[in-house]
XYZ file of C-alpha atoms in Angstrom:
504
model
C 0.000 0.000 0.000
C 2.916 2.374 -0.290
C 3.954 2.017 3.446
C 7.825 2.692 3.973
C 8.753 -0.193 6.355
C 12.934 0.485 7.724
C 15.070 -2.349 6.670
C 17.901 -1.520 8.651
C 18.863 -2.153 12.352
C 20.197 0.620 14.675
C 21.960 -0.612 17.248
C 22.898 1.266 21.033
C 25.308 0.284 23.084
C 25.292 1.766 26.627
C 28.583 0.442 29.180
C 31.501 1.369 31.471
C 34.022 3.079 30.115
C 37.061 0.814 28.856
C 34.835 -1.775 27.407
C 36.067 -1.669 24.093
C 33.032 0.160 22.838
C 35.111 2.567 20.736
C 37.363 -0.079 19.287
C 34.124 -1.996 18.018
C 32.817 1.011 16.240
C 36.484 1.008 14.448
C 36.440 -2.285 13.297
C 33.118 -1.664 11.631
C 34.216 1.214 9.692
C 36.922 -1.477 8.464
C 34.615 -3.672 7.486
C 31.795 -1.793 6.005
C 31.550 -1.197 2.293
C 30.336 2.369 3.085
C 30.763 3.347 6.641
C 30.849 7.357 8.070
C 32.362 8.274 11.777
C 31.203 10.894 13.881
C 30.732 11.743 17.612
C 28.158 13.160 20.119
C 29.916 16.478 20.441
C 31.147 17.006 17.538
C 27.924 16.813 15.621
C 25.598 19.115 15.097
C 22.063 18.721 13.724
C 22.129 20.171 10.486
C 25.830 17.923 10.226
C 24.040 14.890 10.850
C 21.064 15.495 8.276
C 21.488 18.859 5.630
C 22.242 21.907 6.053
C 21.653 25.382 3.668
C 24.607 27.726 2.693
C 24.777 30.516 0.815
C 27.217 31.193 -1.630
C 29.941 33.542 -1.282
C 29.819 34.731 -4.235
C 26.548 34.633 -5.933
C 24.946 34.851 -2.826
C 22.875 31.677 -4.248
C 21.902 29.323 -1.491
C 22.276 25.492 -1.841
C 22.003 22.154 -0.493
C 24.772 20.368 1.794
C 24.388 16.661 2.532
C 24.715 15.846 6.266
C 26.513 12.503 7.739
C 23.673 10.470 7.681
C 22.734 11.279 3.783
C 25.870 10.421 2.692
C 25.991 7.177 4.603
C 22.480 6.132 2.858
C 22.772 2.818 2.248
C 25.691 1.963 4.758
C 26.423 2.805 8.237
C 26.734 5.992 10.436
C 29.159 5.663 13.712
C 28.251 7.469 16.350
C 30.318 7.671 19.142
C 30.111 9.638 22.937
C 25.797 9.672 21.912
C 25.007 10.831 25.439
C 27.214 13.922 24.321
C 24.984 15.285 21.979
C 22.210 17.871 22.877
C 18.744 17.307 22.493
C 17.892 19.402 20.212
C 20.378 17.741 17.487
C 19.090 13.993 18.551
C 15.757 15.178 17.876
C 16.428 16.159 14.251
C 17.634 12.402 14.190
C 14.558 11.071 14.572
C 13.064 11.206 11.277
C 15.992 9.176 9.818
C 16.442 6.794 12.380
C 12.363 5.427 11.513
C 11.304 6.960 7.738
C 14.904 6.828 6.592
C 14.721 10.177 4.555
C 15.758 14.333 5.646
C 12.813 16.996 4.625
C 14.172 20.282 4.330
C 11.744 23.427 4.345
C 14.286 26.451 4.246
C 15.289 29.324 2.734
C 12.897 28.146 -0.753
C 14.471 24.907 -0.802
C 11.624 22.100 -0.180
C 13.231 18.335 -0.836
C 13.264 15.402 0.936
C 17.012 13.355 0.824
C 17.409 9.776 1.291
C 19.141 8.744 4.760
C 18.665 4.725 4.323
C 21.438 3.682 6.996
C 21.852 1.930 9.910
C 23.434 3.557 13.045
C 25.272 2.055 15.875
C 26.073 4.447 18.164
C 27.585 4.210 21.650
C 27.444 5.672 24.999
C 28.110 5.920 28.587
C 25.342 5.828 31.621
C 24.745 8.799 33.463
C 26.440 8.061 36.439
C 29.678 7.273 34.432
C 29.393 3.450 35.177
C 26.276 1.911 34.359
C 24.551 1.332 38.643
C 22.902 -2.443 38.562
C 20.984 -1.006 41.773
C 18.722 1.255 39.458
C 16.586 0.842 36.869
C 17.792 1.134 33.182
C 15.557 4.219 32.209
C 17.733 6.081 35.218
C 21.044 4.675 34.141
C 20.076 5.955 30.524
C 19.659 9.620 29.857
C 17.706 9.565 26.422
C 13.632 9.791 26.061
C 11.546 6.747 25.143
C 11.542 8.588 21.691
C 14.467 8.046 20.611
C 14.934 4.394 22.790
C 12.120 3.623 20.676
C 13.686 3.449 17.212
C 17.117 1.450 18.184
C 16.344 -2.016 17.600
C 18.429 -3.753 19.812
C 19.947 -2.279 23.581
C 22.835 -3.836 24.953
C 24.468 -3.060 28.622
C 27.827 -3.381 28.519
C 29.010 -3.388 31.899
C 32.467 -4.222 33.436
C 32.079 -7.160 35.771
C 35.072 -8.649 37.639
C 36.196 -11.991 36.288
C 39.714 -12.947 36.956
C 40.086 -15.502 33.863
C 38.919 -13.551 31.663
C 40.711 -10.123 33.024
C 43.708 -12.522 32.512
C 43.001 -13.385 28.524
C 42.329 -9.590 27.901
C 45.869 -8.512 29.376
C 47.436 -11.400 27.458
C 46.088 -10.460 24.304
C 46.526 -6.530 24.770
C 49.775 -7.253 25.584
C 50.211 -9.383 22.035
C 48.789 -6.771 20.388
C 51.078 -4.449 21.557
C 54.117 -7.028 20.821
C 52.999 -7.155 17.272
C 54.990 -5.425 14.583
C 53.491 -5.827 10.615
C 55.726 -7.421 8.334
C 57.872 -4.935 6.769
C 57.572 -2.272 9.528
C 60.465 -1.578 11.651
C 59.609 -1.839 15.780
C 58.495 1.576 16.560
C 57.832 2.886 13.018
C 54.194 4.839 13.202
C 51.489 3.021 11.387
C 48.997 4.778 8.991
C 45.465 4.637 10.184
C 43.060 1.744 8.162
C 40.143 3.610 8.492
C 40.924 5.691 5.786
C 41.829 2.435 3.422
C 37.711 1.492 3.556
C 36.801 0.168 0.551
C 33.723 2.308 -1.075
C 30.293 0.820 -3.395
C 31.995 0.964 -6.685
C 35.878 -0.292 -5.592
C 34.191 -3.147 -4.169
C 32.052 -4.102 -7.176
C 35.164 -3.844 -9.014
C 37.455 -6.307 -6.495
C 34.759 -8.673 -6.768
C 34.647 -8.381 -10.808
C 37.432 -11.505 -10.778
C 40.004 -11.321 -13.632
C 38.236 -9.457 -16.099
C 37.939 -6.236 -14.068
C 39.430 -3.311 -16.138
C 42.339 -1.923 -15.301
C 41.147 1.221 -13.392
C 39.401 -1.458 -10.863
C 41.491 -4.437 -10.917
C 40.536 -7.228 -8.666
C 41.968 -8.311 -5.740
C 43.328 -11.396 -4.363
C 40.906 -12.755 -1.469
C 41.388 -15.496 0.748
C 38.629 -17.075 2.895
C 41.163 -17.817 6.130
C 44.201 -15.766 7.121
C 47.616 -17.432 8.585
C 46.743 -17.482 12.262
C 49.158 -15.560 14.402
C 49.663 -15.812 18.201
C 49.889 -11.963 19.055
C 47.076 -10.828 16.643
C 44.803 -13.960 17.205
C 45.522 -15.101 21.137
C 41.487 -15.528 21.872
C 40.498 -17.556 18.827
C 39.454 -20.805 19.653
C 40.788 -24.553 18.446
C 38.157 -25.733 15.962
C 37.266 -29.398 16.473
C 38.937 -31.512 14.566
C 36.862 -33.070 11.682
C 36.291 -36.836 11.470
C 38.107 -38.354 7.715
C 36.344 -41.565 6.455
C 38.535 -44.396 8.203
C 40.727 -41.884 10.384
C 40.228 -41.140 14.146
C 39.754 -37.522 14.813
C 41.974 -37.522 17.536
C 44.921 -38.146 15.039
C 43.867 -34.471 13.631
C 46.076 -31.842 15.199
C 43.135 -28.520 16.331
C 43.124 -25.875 13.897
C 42.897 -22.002 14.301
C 40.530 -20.500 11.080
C 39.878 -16.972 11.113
C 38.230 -14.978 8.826
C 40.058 -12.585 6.644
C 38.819 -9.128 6.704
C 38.795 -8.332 3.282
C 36.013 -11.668 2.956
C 34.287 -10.867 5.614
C 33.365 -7.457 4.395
C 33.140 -8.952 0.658
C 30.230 -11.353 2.337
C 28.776 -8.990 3.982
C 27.593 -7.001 0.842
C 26.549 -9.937 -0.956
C 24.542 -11.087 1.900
C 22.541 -7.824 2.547
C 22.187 -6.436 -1.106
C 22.038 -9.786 -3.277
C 19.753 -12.122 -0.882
C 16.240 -11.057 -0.645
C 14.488 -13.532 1.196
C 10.644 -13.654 1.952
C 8.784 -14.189 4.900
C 7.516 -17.699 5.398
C 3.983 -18.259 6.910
C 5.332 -20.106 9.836
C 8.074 -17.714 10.680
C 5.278 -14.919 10.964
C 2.958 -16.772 13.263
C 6.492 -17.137 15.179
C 7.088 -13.693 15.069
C 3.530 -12.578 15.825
C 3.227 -15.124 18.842
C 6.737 -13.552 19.982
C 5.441 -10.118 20.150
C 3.063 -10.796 22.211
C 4.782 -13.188 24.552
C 7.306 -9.553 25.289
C 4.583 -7.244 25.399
C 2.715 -9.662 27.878
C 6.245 -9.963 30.107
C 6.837 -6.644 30.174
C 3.748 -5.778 30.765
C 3.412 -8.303 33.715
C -0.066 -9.267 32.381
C 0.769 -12.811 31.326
C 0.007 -14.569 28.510
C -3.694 -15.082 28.794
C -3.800 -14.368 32.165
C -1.392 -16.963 33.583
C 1.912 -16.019 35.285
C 1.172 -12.622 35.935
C 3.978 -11.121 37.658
C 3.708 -7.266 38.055
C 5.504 -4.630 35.873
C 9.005 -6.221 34.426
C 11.822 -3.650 33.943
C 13.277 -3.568 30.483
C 16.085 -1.808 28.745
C 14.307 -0.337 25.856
C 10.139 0.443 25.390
C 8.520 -2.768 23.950
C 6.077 -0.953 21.583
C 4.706 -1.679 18.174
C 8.201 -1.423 16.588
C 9.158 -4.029 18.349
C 7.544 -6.272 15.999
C 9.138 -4.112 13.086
C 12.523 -5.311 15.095
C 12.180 -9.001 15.239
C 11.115 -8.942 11.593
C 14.364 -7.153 10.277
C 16.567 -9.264 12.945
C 15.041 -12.356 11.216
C 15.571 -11.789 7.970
C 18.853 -10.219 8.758
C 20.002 -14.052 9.995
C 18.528 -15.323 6.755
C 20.422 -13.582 5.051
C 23.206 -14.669 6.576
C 22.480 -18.089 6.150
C 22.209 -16.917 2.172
C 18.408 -18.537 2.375
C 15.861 -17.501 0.379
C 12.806 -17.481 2.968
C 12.704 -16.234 6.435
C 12.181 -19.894 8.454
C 11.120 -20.707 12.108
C 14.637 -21.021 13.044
C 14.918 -17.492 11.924
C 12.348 -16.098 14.100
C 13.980 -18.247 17.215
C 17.234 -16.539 16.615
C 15.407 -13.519 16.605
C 12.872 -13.737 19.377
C 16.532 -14.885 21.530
C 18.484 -11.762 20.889
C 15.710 -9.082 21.620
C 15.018 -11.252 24.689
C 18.433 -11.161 25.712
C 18.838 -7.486 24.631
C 15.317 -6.131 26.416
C 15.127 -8.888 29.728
C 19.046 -9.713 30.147
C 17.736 -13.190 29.381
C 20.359 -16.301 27.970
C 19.357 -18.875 25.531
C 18.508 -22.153 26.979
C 21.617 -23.427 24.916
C 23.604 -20.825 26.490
C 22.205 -21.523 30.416
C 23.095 -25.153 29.760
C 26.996 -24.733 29.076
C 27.157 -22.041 31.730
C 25.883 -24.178 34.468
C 28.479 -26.907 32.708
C 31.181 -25.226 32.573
C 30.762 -24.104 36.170
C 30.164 -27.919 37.325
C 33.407 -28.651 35.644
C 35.204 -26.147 37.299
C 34.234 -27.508 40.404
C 35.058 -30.780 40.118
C 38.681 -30.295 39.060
C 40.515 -27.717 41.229
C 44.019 -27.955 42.278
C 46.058 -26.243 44.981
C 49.610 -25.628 43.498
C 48.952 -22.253 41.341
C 51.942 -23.342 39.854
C 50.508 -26.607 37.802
C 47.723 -25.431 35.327
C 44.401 -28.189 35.178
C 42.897 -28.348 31.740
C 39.279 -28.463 31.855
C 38.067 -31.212 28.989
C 34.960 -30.619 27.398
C 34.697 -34.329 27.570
C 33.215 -35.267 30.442
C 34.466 -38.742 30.653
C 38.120 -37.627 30.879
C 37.636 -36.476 34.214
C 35.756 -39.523 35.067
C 38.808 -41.547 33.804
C 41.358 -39.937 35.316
C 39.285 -40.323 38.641
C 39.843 -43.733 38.409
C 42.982 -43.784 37.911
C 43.889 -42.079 41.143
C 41.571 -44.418 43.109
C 43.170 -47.313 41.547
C 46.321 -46.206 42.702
C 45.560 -46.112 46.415
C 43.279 -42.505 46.624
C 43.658 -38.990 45.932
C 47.125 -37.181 45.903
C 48.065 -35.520 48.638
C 48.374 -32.166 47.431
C 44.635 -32.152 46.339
C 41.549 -31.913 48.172
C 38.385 -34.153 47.631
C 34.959 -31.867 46.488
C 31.837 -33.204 47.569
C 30.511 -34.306 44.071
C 26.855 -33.759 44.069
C 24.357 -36.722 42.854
C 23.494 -36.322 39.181
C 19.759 -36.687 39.681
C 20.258 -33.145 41.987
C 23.029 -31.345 39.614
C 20.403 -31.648 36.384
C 17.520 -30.543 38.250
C 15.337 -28.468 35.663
C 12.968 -26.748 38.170
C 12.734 -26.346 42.235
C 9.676 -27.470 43.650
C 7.547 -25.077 45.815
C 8.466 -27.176 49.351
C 12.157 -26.202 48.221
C 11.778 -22.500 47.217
C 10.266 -22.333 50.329
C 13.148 -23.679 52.087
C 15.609 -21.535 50.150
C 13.550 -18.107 50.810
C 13.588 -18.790 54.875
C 17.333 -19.775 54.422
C 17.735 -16.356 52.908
C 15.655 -14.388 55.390
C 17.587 -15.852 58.389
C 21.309 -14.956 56.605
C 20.209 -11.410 55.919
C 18.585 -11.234 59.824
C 21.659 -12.698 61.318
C 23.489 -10.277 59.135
C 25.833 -13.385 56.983
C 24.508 -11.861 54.086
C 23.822 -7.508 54.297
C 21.665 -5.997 51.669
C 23.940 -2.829 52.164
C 26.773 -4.859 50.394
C 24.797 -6.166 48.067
C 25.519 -7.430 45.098
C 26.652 -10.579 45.990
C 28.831 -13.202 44.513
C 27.462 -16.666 42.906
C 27.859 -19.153 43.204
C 30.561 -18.792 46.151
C 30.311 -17.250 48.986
C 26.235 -17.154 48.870
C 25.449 -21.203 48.191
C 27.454 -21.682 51.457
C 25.726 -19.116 53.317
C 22.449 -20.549 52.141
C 23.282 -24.049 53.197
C 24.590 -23.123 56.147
C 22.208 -24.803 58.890
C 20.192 -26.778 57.227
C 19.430 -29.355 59.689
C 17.391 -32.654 58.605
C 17.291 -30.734 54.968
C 18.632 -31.916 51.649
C 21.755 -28.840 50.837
C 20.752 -27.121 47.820
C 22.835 -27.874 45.141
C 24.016 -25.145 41.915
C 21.285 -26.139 40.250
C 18.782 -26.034 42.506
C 19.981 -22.586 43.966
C 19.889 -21.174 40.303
C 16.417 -21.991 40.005
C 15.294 -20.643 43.139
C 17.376 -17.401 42.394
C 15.263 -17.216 39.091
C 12.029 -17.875 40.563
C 12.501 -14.653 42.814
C 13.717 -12.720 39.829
C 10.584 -13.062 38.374
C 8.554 -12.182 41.753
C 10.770 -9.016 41.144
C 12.848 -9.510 45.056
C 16.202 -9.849 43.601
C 18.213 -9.241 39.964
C 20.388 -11.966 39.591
C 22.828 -11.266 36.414
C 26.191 -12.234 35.525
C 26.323 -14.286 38.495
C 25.616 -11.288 40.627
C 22.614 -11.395 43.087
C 21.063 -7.556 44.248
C 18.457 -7.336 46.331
C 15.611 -4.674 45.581
């Protein structure tokens, strides 16, 4: 009917500072085929959309295309958002949603085209993002303009010390790295200015018969992997050969080149048009109103109402504009021709996780593995280093090895290994959220546990403290505490993310 739907996805990200929020901005000005950088402060209104100048001369006045027109069809990097005034974000909002600038001034009456997508970045107002309040007082900027970013993500600085560990290791690579060629402390140009634009791409991807103004390019799917450049890409699992054991195949380390990645990116957006599949849209419909009911409170059809539900971003009717795009956005990806189910999972995942805080079920699962794992196999020389195996059964084996020599070492301690049948538990029964909600109560009265220190660490200290006392009663295992922990979330008497519990 003539309706202009937005195709692209505007993304906000809103952290600590030192979160690498900056340096993920850069890298997608390297890989974007058209890609523009700006920041809060620097921007005006009239930069960001058009502005009218007169010339010095004639005295004529003309047209000057703003930021966002002459990113249309790319993307428009906007860093230190929060920076900006409000009188220049509002003269964003007509791109951000109808994707075009209207100018009314001085006799000039036009409308531009501003089809991009912008990913901007900020900080909270209180300089690090407070878990204690809610994210509409963390986040200076009206519902307005909330409204029209798709997807919301809280980047917060949380204390881990393996992974604070791998991120000095690999800054320290990075700085250890010198380019082939270079000499060790010779200044390096900047890459952002080495994008490649529309046309130079179309002619790099031409293959040999390019002419000679746009010759192609050599492009390789993998690059050589290097330690000080690559230090937190994974081992892929070997792959099993017809009448080989995979355990004969040494692990290898793939990583995309840049110059493919951004060469598959612009096939994938502007030469794969997939349609929308009658199943994914019941998917998508049934999704829309599965948010609006949970962040409403009302439950769906009147069952597990739970009050008000606080969310990062306004779940309005554009939310349903959102899980479209981010579903056809991963079919895309997949190069498919119709939007599927799976699709609309994918989709109905990442604005859950992006509105509610909430992991996939996949995701849940290898967290509460990983953290089983870990406590299992612990040693007590910091010295020796214990590989975790993502094989279950090599613990188990080397278990038995150390009892068939005569017992544990003495240099490590035995771990009360819970029973299977209470480590997979998928739910808590009410008898034993019961249990777990007077354990509570009695820590915080006998002051174990203050709610003026809160947050507090999980698994460890708090599953001890909980425990603690529990005379005639089953402990509660990881599991169990987990689900208890979640069951009060959603009674709205705790927040319990990133394995942080805070009381409200």
């Amino acid at each position: 009917n003539g309706t202009h739907i937005r195709g692209d996805v505007n993304v906000l990200m809103v952290g600590d500072p030192s979160t690498a929020k900056s340096q993920l901005l850069r890298y997608v000005l390297r890989i974007a085929p058209l890609a523009i950088a700006t920041t809060g402060r620097g921007s005006s209104g009239v930069g960001l959309t058009a502005a009218v100048v007169a010339d010095k001369d004639s005295g004529e006045r003309r047209l000057e295309a703003g930021a966002m027109v002459l990113a249309d069809r790319g993307v428009v990097c906007i860093d230190e958002f929060d920076k900006m005034t409000d009188v220049d974000r509002v003269a964003i909002h007509e791109v951000m949603e109808q994707q075009t600038v209207t100018v009314a001034k001085a006799g000039i009456h036009t409308t531009l085209n501003a089809r991009c997508s912008v990913l901007a970045a900020a900080n909270p107002v209180y300089g690090r993002y407070d878990p204690k309040r809610p994210p509409h007082q963390n986040i200076a900027l009206p519902d307005s303009l909330l409204s029209r970013f798709d997807l919301l993500f809280i980047v917060t600085d949380s204390m881990d010390e393996a992974r604070d560990r791998a991120i000095s290791a690999h800054v320290l690579r990075m700085h250890r790295y010198v380019p082939p060629g270079v000499e060790p402390g010779q200044p390096l140009p900047d890459m952002l200015d080495q994008g490649l634009g529309t046309a130079s791409l179309l002619a790099a991807m031409n293959g040999p018969d390019a002419s000679a103004d746009g010759a192609a390019r050599p492009c390789t799917v993998f690059e050589p992997f290097n330690e000080y450049l690559h230090a937190g890409v994974a081992a892929a699992p070997p792959r099993r050969g017809r009448g080989r054991p995979a355990r004969n195949v040494a692990p290898k380390r793939e990583v995309l080149s840049t110059e493919f990645l951004r060469r598959f990116l612009y096939f994938a957006k502007n030469m794969v048009r997939p349609v929308l599949a009658d199943a994914a849209a019941d998917d998508l419909a049934r999704a829309y109103a599965e948010l609006r009911a949970q962040a409403s409170g009302q439950g769906i059809e009147g069952r597990g109402a739970t009050g008000a539900v606080q969310t990062t971003t306004p779940v309005t009717a554009r939310t349903l504009e959102t899980l479209i795009r981010l579903a056809t956005a991963h079919a895309k990806l997949r190069l498919s021709t119709t939007v599927d189910a799976e699709d609309a999972e994918v989709a109905k995942g990442l604005l859950r996780f992006a509105l509610f805080k909430e992991k996939p079920a996949t995701a849940q699962r290898q967290s509460r593995a990983s953290r089983r794992k870990a406590k299992r196999v612990r040693t007590s020389d910091d010295d020796t280093v214990s590989d975790i195996s993502s094989d279950e059964d090599v613990v188990s084996d080397h278990a038995a090895d150390q009892a068939d020599q005569g017992g544990l070492r003495p240099m490590q301690t035995a771990q009360p290994v819970e029973p299977e049948s209470a480590m997979d538990v998928d739910e808590i029964s009410a008898d034993r959220l019961a249990l777990f909600k007077t354990q509570l109560s009695k820590a915080m009265g006998e002051r174990r546990l203050d709610a003026s220190t809160s947050p507090w660490s999980f698994p460890e200290p708090f599953v001890s403290i909980i425990n603690d006392g529990l005379a005639g009663h089953p402990v509660f295992s990881l599991a169990e505490a987990e689900h208890a922990l979640q069951a009060m979330e959603a009674e709205n008497r705790l927040m319990f993310r990133d394995n942080m519990i805070i009381m409200m």
